[in-house]
């Protein structure tokens, strides 16, 4: 038997495509009366969208229009399908929290058509066999595009480099030990060298473990008042600085995951001004919440990295507005109820994010901070696609690109209830709250996979 894995360049043009359906999706789609927002084309105008054989086209013939499935958007925003470059789908090994099937459905409900899953599974994604297992699950169960990452080190222990070349050939889009920052500068240097050799971005969870042992929330006035062990900003800042130095030294692309510290934003801004190959992301929860939210010891506000101060929150918003921070990413981290329902010190870090990302981001960046809607959508489509160099045409509505679309009402109010969501878990700080901005329809590769609160038959296998 030939067990050779395909090289990354030999993979299909649009890897990790949705699972096939027993009833094929319509080959012709016509979306009328939409407010079209396409950041790649700097377009924000009323118009129509046409799809043929899973890709965007400039127009349809009269005969094709007559045969097409027509969606009257009724003024809804039509933008490229949202893209999330940091999610935890927990498969393999932690299926009580999430699966690729349930996580991809939660993503579709949130307007996402492409997500990048982290390698901290059980076992970790540190070898081609595990990556192939993930690919197989994606092909079988996912309703959207899912892209796997591989580990930086074996077992995510930070001691020995994983076989990065083999992982690249197995089809990972990046390497990361997300959840366990590599502490050895020497190991990280070698990882950068190999990542550059194989043209893979290196994603880093920036945390100096020596400064955070036993810490459960941000270090400051609130942690002192609550009697909880604090986690200083410096634990992030030191690793961000290290990564910038190593990127300059090796030429590797290093991406800082879920930034939280005002000084880290300054470091990234200065590095970019020097042309160093570094990028960064922020989460909806870190731009919306502060450590004051932990006053009730609610473990659904416990996350890694922790919620910071209002000054840090404002620095993140400023970094997103001026382009220092490249993308919004959810860090979707599901946990079972019985795991979160513990003393604050012992509960796991992490919250859900996929189904609430768009409304939270709109509320903070568009309504609070005054960013134009086109620029906010850019942070959730074109720009994250560019960070990881996803498939050609990702994050755009251009003719010839895969027809990935999110239709949403930016001002519609709705109540989010985790028990009615698509994730297997319910650990969200926004459970039961009224949110503004609602996804109506998600289309992936020309197939309507989510519509008006339900996963459609076109999405393939149901749960």
Tab-separated table of C-alpha atoms in Angstrom:
chain	number	residue	atom	x	y	z
A	1	UNK	CA	0.000	0.000	0.000
A	2	UNK	CA	1.302	3.455	-0.869
A	3	UNK	CA	1.161	5.572	2.291
A	4	UNK	CA	2.929	8.634	0.894
A	5	UNK	CA	1.089	11.809	1.900
A	6	UNK	CA	0.505	14.513	-0.716
A	7	UNK	CA	2.619	17.631	-0.649
A	8	UNK	CA	0.877	20.839	0.295
A	9	UNK	CA	1.188	22.114	-3.263
A	10	UNK	CA	-0.323	18.880	-4.583
A	11	UNK	CA	-3.491	19.207	-2.533
A	12	UNK	CA	-6.740	20.103	-4.326
A	13	UNK	CA	-7.224	23.833	-5.047
A	14	UNK	CA	-9.744	24.152	-2.205
A	15	UNK	CA	-8.657	21.695	0.496
A	16	UNK	CA	-10.944	20.662	3.325
A	17	UNK	CA	-14.092	21.283	1.310
A	18	UNK	CA	-17.481	20.525	2.877
A	19	UNK	CA	-18.722	16.978	3.003
A	20	UNK	CA	-20.583	15.810	-0.059
A	21	UNK	CA	-24.371	15.597	0.110
A	22	UNK	CA	-26.670	12.875	-1.081
A	23	UNK	CA	-28.727	15.601	-2.811
A	24	UNK	CA	-26.337	17.822	-4.799
A	25	UNK	CA	-26.557	21.562	-4.254
A	26	UNK	CA	-28.014	23.714	-7.025
A	27	UNK	CA	-25.305	24.632	-9.510
A	28	UNK	CA	-26.879	28.066	-10.086
A	29	UNK	CA	-27.531	30.648	-7.389
A	30	UNK	CA	-28.808	34.216	-7.660
A	31	UNK	CA	-28.802	36.565	-4.656
A	32	UNK	CA	-30.813	39.722	-5.270
A	33	UNK	CA	-31.425	42.936	-3.304
A	34	UNK	CA	-28.316	42.664	-1.144
A	35	UNK	CA	-25.983	45.234	0.364
A	36	UNK	CA	-22.760	43.802	-0.986
A	37	UNK	CA	-19.625	44.336	1.091
A	38	UNK	CA	-16.432	43.005	-0.458
A	39	UNK	CA	-13.324	44.425	1.285
A	40	UNK	CA	-10.981	43.006	-1.346
A	41	UNK	CA	-12.686	45.176	-3.966
A	42	UNK	CA	-13.430	48.057	-1.552
A	43	UNK	CA	-17.075	47.593	-2.484
A	44	UNK	CA	-20.043	48.584	-0.337
A	45	UNK	CA	-23.080	48.969	-2.550
A	46	UNK	CA	-26.460	47.482	-3.372
A	47	UNK	CA	-26.361	44.752	-5.975
A	48	UNK	CA	-26.708	41.112	-6.974
A	49	UNK	CA	-24.466	38.069	-6.647
A	50	UNK	CA	-24.344	35.219	-9.140
A	51	UNK	CA	-22.933	31.732	-8.583
A	52	UNK	CA	-22.349	28.954	-11.079
A	53	UNK	CA	-20.878	25.545	-10.246
A	54	UNK	CA	-19.742	26.688	-6.826
A	55	UNK	CA	-17.896	29.814	-7.942
A	56	UNK	CA	-18.790	33.479	-8.353
A	57	UNK	CA	-19.536	34.713	-11.864
A	58	UNK	CA	-20.168	38.235	-13.134
A	59	UNK	CA	-23.610	37.396	-14.480
A	60	UNK	CA	-25.955	34.616	-15.527
A	61	UNK	CA	-27.702	34.173	-18.836
A	62	UNK	CA	-31.466	34.547	-18.994
A	63	UNK	CA	-31.783	30.763	-19.168
A	64	UNK	CA	-29.482	30.313	-16.164
A	65	UNK	CA	-31.443	32.894	-14.183
A	66	UNK	CA	-34.636	31.024	-14.905
A	67	UNK	CA	-33.070	27.810	-13.586
A	68	UNK	CA	-31.203	29.358	-10.643
A	69	UNK	CA	-32.156	29.197	-7.004
A	70	UNK	CA	-33.003	32.812	-6.200
A	71	UNK	CA	-32.549	34.334	-2.739
A	72	UNK	CA	-34.098	37.737	-2.119
A	73	UNK	CA	-31.742	39.207	0.477
A	74	UNK	CA	-34.169	41.989	1.321
A	75	UNK	CA	-31.357	44.430	2.080
A	76	UNK	CA	-29.249	42.043	4.164
A	77	UNK	CA	-25.482	42.479	4.021
A	78	UNK	CA	-23.836	39.941	1.708
A	79	UNK	CA	-20.122	39.575	2.397
A	80	UNK	CA	-17.492	36.878	1.893
A	81	UNK	CA	-17.902	33.921	4.232
A	82	UNK	CA	-16.223	34.718	7.544
A	83	UNK	CA	-12.822	33.161	8.275
A	84	UNK	CA	-11.560	32.167	11.738
A	85	UNK	CA	-7.893	31.264	12.079
A	86	UNK	CA	-8.042	29.940	15.639
A	87	UNK	CA	-10.631	27.402	16.779
A	88	UNK	CA	-10.456	24.307	18.967
A	89	UNK	CA	-12.614	21.532	17.526
A	90	UNK	CA	-11.362	18.948	20.054
A	91	UNK	CA	-11.264	16.054	17.582
A	92	UNK	CA	-9.642	13.588	17.982
A	93	UNK	CA	-9.821	12.623	21.623
A	94	UNK	CA	-12.021	15.195	23.372
A	95	UNK	CA	-15.342	14.473	21.742
A	96	UNK	CA	-17.333	15.216	24.889
A	97	UNK	CA	-16.483	18.898	24.351
A	98	UNK	CA	-16.834	19.269	20.562
A	99	UNK	CA	-16.406	17.424	17.282
A	100	UNK	CA	-15.533	18.581	13.807
A	101	UNK	CA	-19.189	18.001	12.927
A	102	UNK	CA	-20.684	20.043	15.766
A	103	UNK	CA	-17.990	22.713	15.637
A	104	UNK	CA	-18.375	23.223	11.898
A	105	UNK	CA	-22.136	23.612	12.370
A	106	UNK	CA	-21.588	26.207	15.088
A	107	UNK	CA	-19.226	27.980	12.712
A	108	UNK	CA	-21.791	27.947	9.893
A	109	UNK	CA	-24.394	29.393	12.287
A	110	UNK	CA	-21.928	32.197	13.008
A	111	UNK	CA	-21.414	32.996	9.324
A	112	UNK	CA	-18.054	31.229	8.973
A	113	UNK	CA	-17.182	29.262	5.865
A	114	UNK	CA	-13.515	28.591	6.724
A	115	UNK	CA	-11.942	27.818	10.090
A	116	UNK	CA	-8.450	26.748	11.137
A	117	UNK	CA	-8.399	24.121	13.887
A	118	UNK	CA	-5.667	23.977	16.491
A	119	UNK	CA	-3.422	20.969	17.026
A	120	UNK	CA	-3.903	20.542	20.798
A	121	UNK	CA	-6.060	17.457	20.392
A	122	UNK	CA	-5.665	14.039	22.028
A	123	UNK	CA	-3.338	12.821	20.632
A	124	UNK	CA	-1.809	16.113	19.453
A	125	UNK	CA	-1.423	16.819	15.758
A	126	UNK	CA	2.323	16.249	15.795
A	127	UNK	CA	2.513	13.566	13.078
A	128	UNK	CA	1.070	12.938	9.604
A	129	UNK	CA	-1.143	10.057	10.771
A	130	UNK	CA	-3.081	12.270	13.165
A	131	UNK	CA	-3.362	14.989	10.524
A	132	UNK	CA	-4.777	12.419	8.099
A	133	UNK	CA	-7.282	11.345	10.751
A	134	UNK	CA	-8.397	14.975	11.033
A	135	UNK	CA	-8.619	15.325	7.243
A	136	UNK	CA	-10.801	12.214	7.130
A	137	UNK	CA	-13.130	13.595	9.810
A	138	UNK	CA	-13.353	16.916	7.969
A	139	UNK	CA	-14.286	15.197	4.718
A	140	UNK	CA	-16.853	13.027	6.490
A	141	UNK	CA	-18.492	15.461	8.919
A	142	UNK	CA	-17.751	19.108	8.226
A	143	UNK	CA	-20.289	21.411	6.566
A	144	UNK	CA	-17.681	24.122	5.844
A	145	UNK	CA	-13.969	24.311	5.041
A	146	UNK	CA	-11.751	23.242	7.943
A	147	UNK	CA	-7.965	23.546	7.808
A	148	UNK	CA	-5.765	21.640	10.274
A	149	UNK	CA	-2.587	22.910	11.902
A	150	UNK	CA	0.329	20.821	13.115
A	151	UNK	CA	2.321	21.021	16.334
A	152	UNK	CA	5.613	22.840	16.712
A	153	UNK	CA	6.970	20.239	19.142
A	154	UNK	CA	6.371	16.556	19.793
A	155	UNK	CA	3.480	16.128	22.201
A	156	UNK	CA	3.371	19.916	22.570
A	157	UNK	CA	5.965	19.474	25.320
A	158	UNK	CA	8.331	22.144	23.999
A	159	UNK	CA	11.312	19.783	24.036
A	160	UNK	CA	11.756	18.267	20.554
A	161	UNK	CA	10.669	19.646	17.206
A	162	UNK	CA	7.813	17.848	15.492
A	163	UNK	CA	8.485	16.606	11.915
A	164	UNK	CA	7.568	19.946	10.355
A	165	UNK	CA	8.363	18.904	6.785
A	166	UNK	CA	6.151	15.832	7.073
A	167	UNK	CA	3.365	17.925	8.586
A	168	UNK	CA	3.624	20.349	5.674
A	169	UNK	CA	3.327	17.456	3.223
A	170	UNK	CA	0.327	16.173	5.196
A	171	UNK	CA	-1.473	19.433	4.434
A	172	UNK	CA	-1.296	21.619	7.556
A	173	UNK	CA	-1.619	25.362	6.944
A	174	UNK	CA	0.532	26.399	9.924
A	175	UNK	CA	2.348	25.034	12.961
A	176	UNK	CA	1.450	25.911	16.548
A	177	UNK	CA	1.602	24.599	20.093
A	178	UNK	CA	-1.383	26.803	20.947
A	179	UNK	CA	-2.240	26.315	24.597
A	180	UNK	CA	1.402	25.564	25.457
A	181	UNK	CA	3.821	28.290	24.439
A	182	UNK	CA	7.282	27.010	23.509
A	183	UNK	CA	9.499	28.183	26.393
A	184	UNK	CA	12.914	27.345	24.940
A	185	UNK	CA	14.272	30.136	22.765
A	186	UNK	CA	16.571	27.653	21.036
A	187	UNK	CA	13.700	25.311	20.144
A	188	UNK	CA	11.665	28.277	18.930
A	189	UNK	CA	14.558	29.500	16.805
A	190	UNK	CA	14.865	26.114	15.094
A	191	UNK	CA	11.102	25.977	14.622
A	192	UNK	CA	11.237	29.349	12.877
A	193	UNK	CA	13.990	28.112	10.583
A	194	UNK	CA	12.026	25.011	9.591
A	195	UNK	CA	8.784	26.981	9.230
A	196	UNK	CA	10.476	29.359	6.821
A	197	UNK	CA	11.998	26.436	4.907
A	198	UNK	CA	8.544	24.920	4.333
A	199	UNK	CA	6.751	28.261	3.912
A	200	UNK	CA	4.523	27.719	6.930
A	201	UNK	CA	3.384	30.477	9.289
A	202	UNK	CA	4.215	29.793	12.918
A	203	UNK	CA	1.369	30.655	15.305
A	204	UNK	CA	2.347	31.318	18.912
A	205	UNK	CA	0.373	31.504	22.129
A	206	UNK	CA	2.529	34.098	23.879
A	207	UNK	CA	2.955	33.140	27.543
A	208	UNK	CA	6.012	32.947	29.792
A	209	UNK	CA	5.075	30.057	32.063
A	210	UNK	CA	7.460	31.128	34.819
A	211	UNK	CA	5.398	34.289	35.305
A	212	UNK	CA	2.002	32.582	35.231
A	213	UNK	CA	2.326	29.480	37.421
A	214	UNK	CA	-0.964	29.076	39.282
A	215	UNK	CA	-2.391	32.294	37.820
A	216	UNK	CA	-6.058	32.345	36.844
A	217	UNK	CA	-6.785	35.978	35.861
A	218	UNK	CA	-5.135	39.294	35.050
A	219	UNK	CA	-2.785	40.641	37.707
A	220	UNK	CA	-4.035	43.922	39.082
A	221	UNK	CA	-6.512	45.638	41.337
A	222	UNK	CA	-9.345	43.227	40.524
A	223	UNK	CA	-7.305	40.074	41.188
A	224	UNK	CA	-6.203	41.532	44.529
A	225	UNK	CA	-9.784	42.327	45.469
A	226	UNK	CA	-11.026	38.855	44.480
A	227	UNK	CA	-8.156	36.997	46.122
A	228	UNK	CA	-7.182	35.231	42.888
A	229	UNK	CA	-3.628	34.702	41.664
A	230	UNK	CA	-2.719	37.280	39.021
A	231	UNK	CA	-1.220	36.896	35.550
A	232	UNK	CA	0.931	39.894	34.552
A	233	UNK	CA	0.936	41.469	31.093
A	234	UNK	CA	4.687	40.934	31.063
A	235	UNK	CA	4.163	37.201	30.574
A	236	UNK	CA	2.779	38.006	27.130
A	237	UNK	CA	5.016	40.975	26.328
A	238	UNK	CA	8.253	39.034	26.861
A	239	UNK	CA	7.269	36.281	24.413
A	240	UNK	CA	5.963	38.749	21.821
A	241	UNK	CA	9.333	40.526	21.965
A	242	UNK	CA	11.166	37.203	21.667
A	243	UNK	CA	9.105	36.204	18.632
A	244	UNK	CA	9.756	39.520	16.916
A	245	UNK	CA	13.498	39.075	17.440
A	246	UNK	CA	13.429	35.508	16.121
A	247	UNK	CA	11.345	36.530	13.103
A	248	UNK	CA	13.900	39.240	12.313
A	249	UNK	CA	16.762	36.779	12.828
A	250	UNK	CA	15.322	33.913	10.743
A	251	UNK	CA	12.960	35.618	8.286
A	252	UNK	CA	10.087	33.371	9.407
A	253	UNK	CA	6.493	34.575	9.550
A	254	UNK	CA	5.450	34.502	13.215
A	255	UNK	CA	1.832	35.211	14.112
A	256	UNK	CA	0.910	36.284	17.654
A	257	UNK	CA	-2.308	34.647	18.756
A	258	UNK	CA	-5.003	36.333	20.882
A	259	UNK	CA	-3.105	39.447	21.927
A	260	UNK	CA	-4.308	41.103	25.141
A	261	UNK	CA	-1.633	43.517	26.365
A	262	UNK	CA	-1.297	47.180	25.406
A	263	UNK	CA	2.488	46.882	25.331
A	264	UNK	CA	2.328	43.835	23.058
A	265	UNK	CA	0.343	45.935	20.586
A	266	UNK	CA	3.075	48.607	20.740
A	267	UNK	CA	5.750	45.970	20.118
A	268	UNK	CA	3.876	44.595	17.111
A	269	UNK	CA	3.303	48.086	15.710
A	270	UNK	CA	7.020	48.940	15.943
A	271	UNK	CA	8.046	45.592	14.413
A	272	UNK	CA	5.739	46.066	11.449
A	273	UNK	CA	7.111	49.563	10.895
A	274	UNK	CA	10.536	47.912	10.488
A	275	UNK	CA	9.167	45.415	7.965
A	276	UNK	CA	9.542	42.361	10.205
A	277	UNK	CA	7.348	39.395	9.177
A	278	UNK	CA	5.019	39.344	12.162
A	279	UNK	CA	1.245	39.480	12.422
A	280	UNK	CA	-1.299	39.338	15.215
A	281	UNK	CA	-4.919	38.708	16.110
A	282	UNK	CA	-7.409	39.736	18.794
A	283	UNK	CA	-10.524	37.952	20.014
A	284	UNK	CA	-14.058	39.333	20.330
A	285	UNK	CA	-14.021	38.709	24.089
A	286	UNK	CA	-10.780	40.587	24.697
A	287	UNK	CA	-12.039	43.658	22.840
A	288	UNK	CA	-15.448	43.527	24.554
A	289	UNK	CA	-14.721	42.583	28.192
A	290	UNK	CA	-12.302	43.447	31.006
A	291	UNK	CA	-11.200	41.760	34.211
A	292	UNK	CA	-14.027	43.576	36.017
A	293	UNK	CA	-16.335	40.895	34.534
A	294	UNK	CA	-14.859	38.299	36.911
A	295	UNK	CA	-16.400	39.893	40.001
A	296	UNK	CA	-18.949	37.104	40.326
A	297	UNK	CA	-16.348	34.308	39.976
A	298	UNK	CA	-18.220	33.061	36.888
A	299	UNK	CA	-15.901	30.537	35.223
A	300	UNK	CA	-17.365	31.385	31.804
A	301	UNK	CA	-15.203	34.522	32.027
A	302	UNK	CA	-12.052	32.497	32.717
A	303	UNK	CA	-9.878	32.332	29.629
A	304	UNK	CA	-6.263	32.069	28.518
A	305	UNK	CA	-4.903	34.669	28.058
A	306	UNK	CA	-7.076	36.392	30.654
A	307	UNK	CA	-9.301	39.421	30.314
A	308	UNK	CA	-7.212	42.525	30.918
A	309	UNK	CA	-7.900	46.149	31.893
A	310	UNK	CA	-9.855	48.848	30.087
A	311	UNK	CA	-6.570	50.422	28.968
A	312	UNK	CA	-5.537	47.121	27.373
A	313	UNK	CA	-8.953	46.750	25.739
A	314	UNK	CA	-8.709	50.205	24.196
A	315	UNK	CA	-5.184	49.463	22.949
A	316	UNK	CA	-6.472	46.348	21.156
A	317	UNK	CA	-9.245	48.360	19.512
A	318	UNK	CA	-6.732	51.010	18.425
A	319	UNK	CA	-4.483	48.279	17.015
A	320	UNK	CA	-7.342	46.833	14.999
A	321	UNK	CA	-8.318	50.271	13.699
A	322	UNK	CA	-4.825	51.247	12.524
A	323	UNK	CA	-3.954	47.855	11.031
A	324	UNK	CA	-1.396	46.787	13.628
A	325	UNK	CA	-3.551	43.774	14.500
A	326	UNK	CA	-4.411	41.781	11.383
A	327	UNK	CA	-7.484	39.748	12.242
A	328	UNK	CA	-10.292	38.854	14.573
A	329	UNK	CA	-10.113	35.201	15.700
A	330	UNK	CA	-12.457	33.565	18.183
A	331	UNK	CA	-10.188	31.119	20.043
A	332	UNK	CA	-13.378	29.024	20.263
A	333	UNK	CA	-12.631	26.721	23.216
A	334	UNK	CA	-15.533	24.451	24.219
A	335	UNK	CA	-15.674	22.678	27.587
A	336	UNK	CA	-18.354	20.444	29.067
A	337	UNK	CA	-20.599	21.954	31.739
A	338	UNK	CA	-19.274	19.691	34.490
A	339	UNK	CA	-15.731	20.836	33.700
A	340	UNK	CA	-16.575	24.528	33.979
A	341	UNK	CA	-18.863	24.100	36.997
A	342	UNK	CA	-16.007	24.013	39.513
A	343	UNK	CA	-14.110	26.347	41.824
A	344	UNK	CA	-12.624	29.197	39.804
A	345	UNK	CA	-9.040	28.081	40.431
A	346	UNK	CA	-9.706	24.580	39.083
A	347	UNK	CA	-12.019	25.228	36.128
A	348	UNK	CA	-10.434	25.050	32.649
A	349	UNK	CA	-9.660	28.161	30.631
A	350	UNK	CA	-11.723	28.968	27.537
A	351	UNK	CA	-15.075	30.041	26.133
A	352	UNK	CA	-17.216	29.474	23.047
A	353	UNK	CA	-16.924	32.031	20.282
A	354	UNK	CA	-18.137	30.954	16.868
A	355	UNK	CA	-21.838	31.805	17.099
A	356	UNK	CA	-21.298	35.169	18.824
A	357	UNK	CA	-18.187	36.480	17.059
A	358	UNK	CA	-19.928	38.639	14.462
A	359	UNK	CA	-22.417	40.436	16.754
A	360	UNK	CA	-19.811	41.079	19.464
A	361	UNK	CA	-17.275	42.378	16.952
A	362	UNK	CA	-19.870	44.596	15.290
A	363	UNK	CA	-20.944	46.017	18.637
A	364	UNK	CA	-17.409	46.898	19.706
A	365	UNK	CA	-15.680	47.932	16.493
A	366	UNK	CA	-18.555	49.259	14.381
A	367	UNK	CA	-20.989	50.770	16.866
A	368	UNK	CA	-18.666	51.634	19.767
A	369	UNK	CA	-15.401	52.439	17.982
A	370	UNK	CA	-16.923	53.797	14.760
A	371	UNK	CA	-15.083	51.568	12.292
A	372	UNK	CA	-16.792	51.404	8.882
A	373	UNK	CA	-18.587	48.109	8.359
A	374	UNK	CA	-16.349	47.309	5.392
A	375	UNK	CA	-13.227	47.548	7.568
A	376	UNK	CA	-14.737	45.343	10.269
A	377	UNK	CA	-15.666	42.694	7.701
A	378	UNK	CA	-12.130	42.923	6.306
A	379	UNK	CA	-10.770	41.820	9.706
A	380	UNK	CA	-12.984	38.729	9.538
A	381	UNK	CA	-12.521	37.764	5.869
A	382	UNK	CA	-9.755	38.950	3.543
A	383	UNK	CA	-7.143	39.738	6.166
A	384	UNK	CA	-7.201	36.452	8.122
A	385	UNK	CA	-7.176	34.578	4.816
A	386	UNK	CA	-4.016	36.491	3.917
A	387	UNK	CA	-2.306	35.737	7.231
A	388	UNK	CA	-2.414	31.995	6.563
A	389	UNK	CA	-2.522	32.086	2.768
A	390	UNK	CA	-5.670	30.015	2.547
A	391	UNK	CA	-7.157	28.841	-0.755
A	392	UNK	CA	-7.159	31.139	-3.788
A	393	UNK	CA	-10.109	33.499	-3.631
A	394	UNK	CA	-10.658	33.124	0.131
A	395	UNK	CA	-12.222	36.233	1.614
A	396	UNK	CA	-13.475	37.784	-1.603
A	397	UNK	CA	-16.560	37.865	-3.827
A	398	UNK	CA	-14.502	38.154	-7.024
A	399	UNK	CA	-15.520	36.244	-10.136
A	400	UNK	CA	-13.865	32.828	-10.210
A	401	UNK	CA	-13.451	32.606	-6.437
A	402	UNK	CA	-15.232	29.875	-4.462
A	403	UNK	CA	-18.746	31.054	-3.607
A	404	UNK	CA	-18.463	31.437	0.171
A	405	UNK	CA	-21.009	33.974	1.439
A	406	UNK	CA	-22.409	35.264	4.719
A	407	UNK	CA	-25.793	37.025	4.703
A	408	UNK	CA	-26.497	38.969	7.901
A	409	UNK	CA	-28.581	41.761	9.386
A	410	UNK	CA	-26.149	44.113	11.193
A	411	UNK	CA	-28.807	45.799	13.344
A	412	UNK	CA	-31.113	42.879	14.156
A	413	UNK	CA	-31.434	42.107	17.873
A	414	UNK	CA	-31.700	38.517	19.080
A	415	UNK	CA	-31.192	36.489	22.234
A	416	UNK	CA	-28.302	34.053	22.288
A	417	UNK	CA	-28.965	30.846	24.208
A	418	UNK	CA	-26.212	28.264	24.324
A	419	UNK	CA	-28.695	25.427	24.880
A	420	UNK	CA	-30.118	26.165	21.424
A	421	UNK	CA	-26.733	26.520	19.762
A	422	UNK	CA	-24.873	24.006	17.640
A	423	UNK	CA	-21.798	23.462	19.813
A	424	UNK	CA	-21.655	20.448	22.114
A	425	UNK	CA	-20.689	22.775	24.966
A	426	UNK	CA	-22.328	25.822	26.555
A	427	UNK	CA	-19.466	27.797	28.157
A	428	UNK	CA	-20.222	31.301	26.896
A	429	UNK	CA	-20.272	34.554	28.894
A	430	UNK	CA	-23.023	35.803	26.559
A	431	UNK	CA	-25.513	33.027	27.298
A	432	UNK	CA	-28.985	34.544	27.673
A	433	UNK	CA	-27.945	38.019	26.528
A	434	UNK	CA	-29.445	40.136	23.766
A	435	UNK	CA	-26.977	40.648	20.912
A	436	UNK	CA	-27.135	42.921	17.890
A	437	UNK	CA	-26.216	41.598	14.459
A	438	UNK	CA	-27.570	38.265	13.260
A	439	UNK	CA	-26.474	35.786	10.616
A	440	UNK	CA	-29.361	34.665	8.409
A	441	UNK	CA	-27.691	32.473	5.771
A	442	UNK	CA	-24.275	30.901	5.231
A	443	UNK	CA	-23.248	29.603	1.816
A	444	UNK	CA	-20.118	27.501	1.285
A	445	UNK	CA	-18.887	26.535	-2.180
A	446	UNK	CA	-22.258	27.627	-3.579
A	447	UNK	CA	-24.242	25.429	-1.159
A	448	UNK	CA	-26.602	26.899	1.428
A	449	UNK	CA	-25.355	25.183	4.580
A	450	UNK	CA	-27.123	27.321	7.207
A	451	UNK	CA	-30.378	29.203	6.838
A	452	UNK	CA	-32.663	30.892	9.374
A	453	UNK	CA	-31.507	28.976	12.409
A	454	UNK	CA	-31.030	25.515	10.920
A	455	UNK	CA	-28.405	23.477	9.126
A	456	UNK	CA	-29.807	22.631	5.713
A	457	UNK	CA	-29.993	19.378	3.797
A	458	UNK	CA	-27.417	20.797	1.361
A	459	UNK	CA	-24.856	20.761	4.195
A	460	UNK	CA	-24.536	16.975	3.979
A	461	UNK	CA	-24.793	14.541	6.858
A	462	UNK	CA	-26.869	15.641	9.817
A	463	UNK	CA	-25.892	14.980	13.400
